[in-house]
Amino acid sequence: MNKKGVSLIVSVVIYIVLFVVFIFLLYSAVARPGSQAALDEQTNAKKIALIIDKAKPGMEAEIDTFKMHRLAEKNNFNGEIVRIDNENNKVNVKLTGGKGYDYYFFVDSRIVWNLDKNKRLLVLKFFEPEVKTRGEESG
Amino acid sequence: MGNVMNKKGFARIDDTIMSFILMVIIFVGIMIGVILFYSHTVDIRSLEAEVLADKLIKGIVDNGKLRAGVLDKNFDIFESTGLNKKVIVDSGEYYFKVEIFQGEIVRKFEEGNRDFEAFCFLESKKFPKCVERELFLSSYYEDYKIKILAGANQLGEEV
């Protein structure tokens, strides 16, 4: 081997490894923004937050999640697609791998929520904040 | 691109490094293209400002009259409207101002990011979206004029 070169096999191996890493990084970086899931996560998180903001204590809302479930299934995601965090006033929608999309609501209601996977419905019940008890959320 | 073999059967390491640099340039180029093409923000700030103004009205007006205790010093507008103080005040993404006039101003509530008042109706994607409401409450005993300014600037994360 001369001073300026490496053996052909080492060079080819390095090149192939770099190329595989490059393709993997490119795919993982482009797959999420390039899918419909990211936009749907955002749209649904904002829609749910707006429904929560608009609702009054005593109300109950049912949101059709058929499209969200179908998209999650398409993306091989079997986890919880919607989470509502009463403590931090946050809605999280996740239709694919990753952290999902967070959006904050500004009302002080206590929300008891249930994601019915069979009926593909998200049921939200709104209560006065002062009757807040922990661990009543379900999903 | 790649392994230019010299006459003795060796490849120059410079070529592999150049290939790597080329990959990085292609990666950055594709990422910029994808982000520009697919990045969308669903803007609901105007709707949020409307909801906020509605909540404020319901919190201070009851059956066409000023709610009892609104003019008291210790009246809690957050409790009365059901708004979350932590989100409104600490997030810096919301603002509201309620002024109650009886000839002259008799009560004022102002919470949230006070910069919004200046930026409210300026045209820019980064500036908050606001709504203004004006109400007149009139009865045999008292007349009140209520001015409400509510703004929201929560855009959320860009996809």
Short mmCIF file of C-alpha atoms in Angstrom, two decimals:
data_model
loop_
_atom_site.label_atom_id
_atom_site.label_comp_id
_atom_site.label_asym_id
_atom_site.label_seq_id
_atom_site.Cartn_x
_atom_site.Cartn_y
_atom_site.Cartn_z
CA MET A 1 0.00 0.00 0.00
CA ASN A 2 1.37 3.39 -0.88
CA LYS A 3 1.21 6.36 1.51
CA LYS A 4 -1.67 8.14 -0.20
CA GLY A 5 -3.97 5.15 -0.57
CA VAL A 6 -5.78 2.39 1.28
CA SER A 7 -6.44 -1.04 -0.07
CA LEU A 8 -9.32 -1.27 -2.49
CA ILE A 9 -11.39 -3.59 -0.28
CA VAL A 10 -11.20 -1.22 2.75
CA SER A 11 -12.19 1.70 0.57
CA VAL A 12 -15.14 -0.18 -0.92
CA VAL A 13 -16.32 -1.31 2.54
CA ILE A 14 -16.11 2.27 3.89
CA TYR A 15 -17.98 3.54 0.87
CA ILE A 16 -20.76 0.94 1.16
CA VAL A 17 -21.16 1.58 4.91
CA LEU A 18 -21.39 5.34 4.33
CA PHE A 19 -23.87 4.82 1.52
CA VAL A 20 -26.13 2.59 3.65
CA VAL A 21 -25.97 5.09 6.53
CA PHE A 22 -26.79 7.89 4.08
CA ILE A 23 -29.82 6.07 2.66
CA PHE A 24 -31.07 5.19 6.16
CA LEU A 25 -30.71 8.77 7.43
CA LEU A 26 -32.34 10.16 4.33
CA TYR A 27 -35.29 7.79 4.62
CA SER A 28 -35.83 8.41 8.33
CA ALA A 29 -35.56 12.18 7.88
CA VAL A 30 -37.90 12.39 4.90
CA ALA A 31 -40.46 9.71 5.82
CA ARG A 32 -42.18 11.69 8.61
CA PRO A 33 -42.60 15.12 7.02
CA GLY A 34 -43.30 13.48 3.67
CA SER A 35 -46.23 11.47 5.00
CA GLN A 36 -49.75 12.76 5.51
CA ALA A 37 -49.49 11.73 9.18
CA ALA A 38 -47.60 14.81 10.34
CA LEU A 39 -50.18 17.21 8.93
CA ASP A 40 -53.07 15.09 10.20
CA GLU A 41 -51.53 15.00 13.70
CA GLN A 42 -51.34 18.78 13.71
CA THR A 43 -54.85 19.31 12.30
CA ASN A 44 -56.47 16.89 14.75
CA ALA A 45 -54.56 18.17 17.81
CA LYS A 46 -55.66 21.73 17.03
CA LYS A 47 -59.23 20.64 16.31
CA ILE A 48 -59.49 18.80 19.64
CA ALA A 49 -57.89 21.73 21.53
CA LEU A 50 -60.41 24.11 19.96
CA ILE A 51 -63.33 21.85 20.91
CA ILE A 52 -62.01 21.77 24.50
CA ASP A 53 -61.62 25.57 24.55
CA LYS A 54 -65.14 26.07 23.28
CA ALA A 55 -66.83 23.52 25.56
CA LYS A 56 -68.51 24.29 28.87
CA PRO A 57 -68.52 22.13 31.98
CA GLY A 58 -71.35 19.60 31.76
CA MET A 59 -70.99 19.10 28.04
CA GLU A 60 -70.01 15.89 26.31
CA ALA A 61 -68.42 15.67 22.87
CA GLU A 62 -67.89 12.74 20.53
CA ILE A 63 -65.24 13.06 17.87
CA ASP A 64 -65.01 10.64 14.97
CA THR A 65 -61.50 9.17 14.88
CA PHE A 66 -62.02 6.78 11.97
CA LYS A 67 -59.59 8.60 9.68
CA MET A 68 -57.00 8.93 12.45
CA HIS A 69 -57.21 5.21 13.28
CA ARG A 70 -56.95 4.25 9.62
CA LEU A 71 -53.86 6.42 9.19
CA ALA A 72 -52.27 5.02 12.35
CA GLU A 73 -52.91 1.48 11.10
CA LYS A 74 -51.41 2.38 7.74
CA ASN A 75 -48.32 3.61 9.58
CA ASN A 76 -48.21 0.42 11.71
CA PHE A 77 -48.77 2.45 14.86
CA ASN A 78 -50.76 0.57 17.50
CA GLY A 79 -50.33 2.94 20.44
CA GLU A 80 -52.71 5.54 21.80
CA ILE A 81 -53.44 8.06 19.07
CA VAL A 82 -54.87 10.78 21.32
CA ARG A 83 -53.79 11.80 24.81
CA ILE A 84 -55.19 14.66 26.87
CA ASP A 85 -53.03 15.91 29.69
CA ASN A 86 -55.23 17.77 32.19
CA GLU A 87 -52.25 18.78 34.31
CA ASN A 88 -50.43 20.57 31.51
CA ASN A 89 -53.49 21.53 29.42
CA LYS A 90 -52.08 19.65 26.48
CA VAL A 91 -53.47 17.54 23.64
CA ASN A 92 -51.13 15.07 21.98
CA VAL A 93 -52.00 13.33 18.73
CA LYS A 94 -49.73 10.58 17.48
CA LEU A 95 -50.48 8.74 14.24
CA THR A 96 -47.05 7.35 13.55
CA GLY A 97 -43.79 6.75 15.37
CA GLY A 98 -42.18 9.70 17.12
CA LYS A 99 -43.43 12.10 19.72
CA GLY A 100 -46.61 13.16 17.93
CA TYR A 101 -47.98 16.69 17.90
CA ASP A 102 -48.67 18.74 21.05
CA TYR A 103 -51.09 21.64 21.29
CA TYR A 104 -52.24 23.54 24.36
CA PHE A 105 -55.78 24.50 25.34
CA PHE A 106 -56.44 27.48 27.58
CA VAL A 107 -59.53 26.53 29.58
CA ASP A 108 -59.48 25.17 33.08
CA SER A 109 -62.03 22.36 32.66
CA ARG A 110 -61.33 18.87 33.85
CA ILE A 111 -61.64 16.53 30.91
CA VAL A 112 -62.43 12.87 31.23
CA TRP A 113 -61.70 11.24 27.92
CA ASN A 114 -62.13 7.83 26.43
CA LEU A 115 -60.82 6.62 23.12
CA ASP A 116 -63.16 3.91 21.89
CA LYS A 117 -61.12 1.86 19.43
CA ASN A 118 -64.06 -0.29 18.34
CA LYS A 119 -66.46 2.54 17.59
CA ARG A 120 -63.53 4.73 16.57
CA LEU A 121 -64.74 7.61 18.68
CA LEU A 122 -63.07 9.97 21.09
CA VAL A 123 -65.50 10.79 23.90
CA LEU A 124 -64.79 13.91 25.92
CA LYS A 125 -66.66 14.85 29.10
CA PHE A 126 -66.14 18.26 30.61
CA PHE A 127 -66.36 18.98 34.32
CA GLU A 128 -65.77 21.94 36.60
CA PRO A 129 -62.10 22.22 37.57
CA GLU A 130 -62.74 22.30 41.32
CA VAL A 131 -63.96 18.69 41.38
CA LYS A 132 -60.58 17.63 40.00
CA THR A 133 -59.41 14.21 41.12
CA ARG A 134 -56.36 12.47 39.77
CA GLY A 135 -56.37 9.29 37.77
CA GLU A 136 -59.84 9.56 36.34
CA GLU A 137 -58.70 9.93 32.78
CA SER A 138 -58.98 6.82 30.77
CA GLY A 139 -58.06 5.95 27.28
CA MET B 1 -17.74 9.16 -7.76
CA GLY B 2 -16.11 6.49 -5.64
CA ASN B 3 -13.17 4.24 -5.93
CA VAL B 4 -10.72 5.31 -8.56
CA MET B 5 -8.23 2.52 -8.47
CA ASN B 6 -4.61 3.37 -9.16
CA LYS B 7 -2.39 1.19 -11.21
CA LYS B 8 -1.12 -0.75 -8.20
CA GLY B 9 -4.65 -1.80 -7.10
CA PHE B 10 -5.20 0.80 -4.39
CA ALA B 11 -7.91 3.45 -4.03
CA ARG B 12 -7.36 6.97 -2.82
CA ILE B 13 -8.99 7.76 0.53
CA ASP B 14 -9.65 11.29 -0.80
CA ASP B 15 -12.25 9.87 -3.17
CA THR B 16 -14.18 8.25 -0.31
CA ILE B 17 -14.09 11.50 1.65
CA MET B 18 -15.30 13.39 -1.42
CA SER B 19 -18.13 10.86 -1.82
CA PHE B 20 -19.11 11.43 1.79
CA ILE B 21 -19.12 15.22 1.35
CA LEU B 22 -21.25 14.80 -1.77
CA MET B 23 -23.74 12.64 0.17
CA VAL B 24 -24.00 15.30 2.88
CA ILE B 25 -24.68 17.98 0.24
CA ILE B 26 -27.36 15.80 -1.40
CA PHE B 27 -28.89 15.03 2.04
CA VAL B 28 -29.09 18.71 3.01
CA GLY B 29 -30.54 19.61 -0.41
CA ILE B 30 -33.25 16.94 -0.24
CA MET B 31 -34.12 17.88 3.36
CA ILE B 32 -34.50 21.57 2.49
CA GLY B 33 -36.72 20.62 -0.46
CA VAL B 34 -38.90 18.28 1.62
CA ILE B 35 -39.26 20.78 4.47
CA LEU B 36 -40.19 23.61 2.09
CA PHE B 37 -42.67 21.43 0.22
CA TYR B 38 -44.36 19.68 3.14
CA SER B 39 -44.19 22.23 5.98
CA HIS B 40 -47.66 23.42 6.83
CA THR B 41 -49.07 25.25 9.79
CA VAL B 42 -52.78 25.09 10.41
CA ASP B 43 -53.53 28.53 11.80
CA ILE B 44 -56.36 28.59 14.35
CA ARG B 45 -55.25 31.75 16.17
CA SER B 46 -58.21 33.82 14.98
CA LEU B 47 -60.61 31.12 16.16
CA GLU B 48 -58.84 30.93 19.51
CA ALA B 49 -59.08 34.71 19.90
CA GLU B 50 -62.82 34.50 19.15
CA VAL B 51 -63.30 31.74 21.73
CA LEU B 52 -61.29 33.69 24.28
CA ALA B 53 -63.42 36.80 23.74
CA ASP B 54 -66.62 34.71 24.05
CA LYS B 55 -65.37 33.19 27.32
CA LEU B 56 -64.61 36.66 28.67
CA ILE B 57 -68.08 37.94 27.80
CA LYS B 58 -69.72 34.93 29.46
CA GLY B 59 -67.51 35.47 32.50
CA ILE B 60 -68.50 39.06 33.14
CA VAL B 61 -72.01 39.28 31.69
CA ASP B 62 -74.93 37.32 33.07
CA ASN B 63 -78.37 37.58 31.47
CA GLY B 64 -77.57 40.89 29.84
CA LYS B 65 -76.32 42.38 33.10
CA LEU B 66 -72.92 42.82 34.62
CA ARG B 67 -72.19 39.73 36.72
CA ALA B 68 -72.35 40.35 40.45
CA GLY B 69 -69.02 41.29 41.94
CA VAL B 70 -67.26 42.15 38.66
CA LEU B 71 -66.50 45.65 39.89
CA ASP B 72 -65.09 44.36 43.19
CA LYS B 73 -61.36 44.57 43.66
CA ASN B 74 -61.02 40.89 44.50
CA PHE B 75 -63.05 39.58 41.52
CA ASP B 76 -61.19 36.66 39.95
CA ILE B 77 -61.70 36.80 36.19
CA PHE B 78 -60.00 33.44 35.68
CA GLU B 79 -62.42 31.69 38.01
CA SER B 80 -65.39 33.44 36.48
CA THR B 81 -64.40 32.73 32.85
CA GLY B 82 -62.93 29.25 33.38
CA LEU B 83 -59.65 30.25 31.76
CA ASN B 84 -56.42 28.66 32.90
CA LYS B 85 -54.21 31.32 34.45
CA LYS B 86 -51.03 29.31 33.91
CA VAL B 87 -51.58 28.97 30.16
CA ILE B 88 -52.83 32.53 29.62
CA VAL B 89 -50.17 34.27 31.71
CA ASP B 90 -47.11 32.02 31.58
CA SER B 91 -47.18 30.79 27.99
CA GLY B 92 -46.91 34.30 26.52
CA GLU B 93 -49.17 33.15 23.67
CA TYR B 94 -52.38 34.84 24.84
CA TYR B 95 -53.59 38.24 25.89
CA PHE B 96 -56.82 39.87 26.93
CA LYS B 97 -57.95 43.27 28.09
CA VAL B 98 -61.41 44.00 29.44
CA GLU B 99 -62.40 47.58 30.16
CA ILE B 100 -65.70 48.46 31.79
CA PHE B 101 -66.90 52.04 31.39
CA GLN B 102 -69.64 53.90 33.15
CA GLY B 103 -68.92 57.24 31.56
CA GLU B 104 -65.33 56.82 32.64
CA ILE B 105 -63.45 53.59 33.12
CA VAL B 106 -64.55 51.82 36.31
CA ARG B 107 -62.78 48.47 36.04
CA LYS B 108 -60.01 47.01 33.93
CA PHE B 109 -58.67 43.48 33.59
CA GLU B 110 -55.52 42.89 31.60
CA GLU B 111 -53.64 39.59 31.51
CA GLY B 112 -51.23 37.70 29.30
CA ASN B 113 -48.59 38.99 26.93
CA ARG B 114 -49.10 42.77 26.91
CA ASP B 115 -46.99 43.24 23.77
CA PHE B 116 -49.95 41.90 21.83
CA GLU B 117 -51.81 45.18 22.23
CA ALA B 118 -49.26 46.87 19.99
CA PHE B 119 -48.90 44.02 17.48
CA CYS B 120 -52.51 42.90 17.36
CA PHE B 121 -53.78 44.22 14.07
CA LEU B 122 -50.48 44.38 12.19
CA GLU B 123 -50.14 42.17 9.16
CA SER B 124 -47.51 39.51 9.74
CA LYS B 125 -47.48 35.77 10.19
CA LYS B 126 -45.53 36.16 13.42
CA PHE B 127 -47.88 38.69 15.01
CA PRO B 128 -50.90 37.61 17.07
CA LYS B 129 -54.44 37.41 15.77
CA CYS B 130 -56.89 39.45 17.81
CA VAL B 131 -60.56 40.28 18.07
CA GLU B 132 -62.22 43.35 19.52
CA ARG B 133 -65.68 43.35 21.02
CA GLU B 134 -67.77 46.21 22.33
CA LEU B 135 -70.89 45.68 24.42
CA PHE B 136 -73.45 48.01 25.87
CA LEU B 137 -75.35 46.88 28.93
CA SER B 138 -78.27 49.05 29.64
CA SER B 139 -80.82 48.81 32.42
CA TYR B 140 -83.06 51.14 34.43
CA TYR B 141 -80.35 51.72 37.03
CA GLU B 142 -77.07 51.51 35.19
CA ASP B 143 -75.44 51.69 31.78
CA TYR B 144 -72.14 50.07 31.08
CA LYS B 145 -69.94 49.94 28.04
CA ILE B 146 -67.55 47.00 27.87
CA LYS B 147 -64.56 46.85 25.55
CA ILE B 148 -62.78 43.55 25.08
CA LEU B 149 -59.55 42.86 23.23
CA ALA B 150 -58.48 39.21 23.01
CA GLY B 151 -55.45 37.86 21.19
CA ALA B 152 -53.81 34.51 20.54
CA ASN B 153 -50.48 33.62 19.00
CA GLN B 154 -50.11 29.91 19.55
CA LEU B 155 -48.97 28.48 16.24
CA GLY B 156 -47.63 25.21 17.61
CA GLU B 157 -44.75 23.33 16.17
CA GLU B 158 -44.29 23.43 12.40
CA VAL B 159 -44.58 20.03 10.76
#
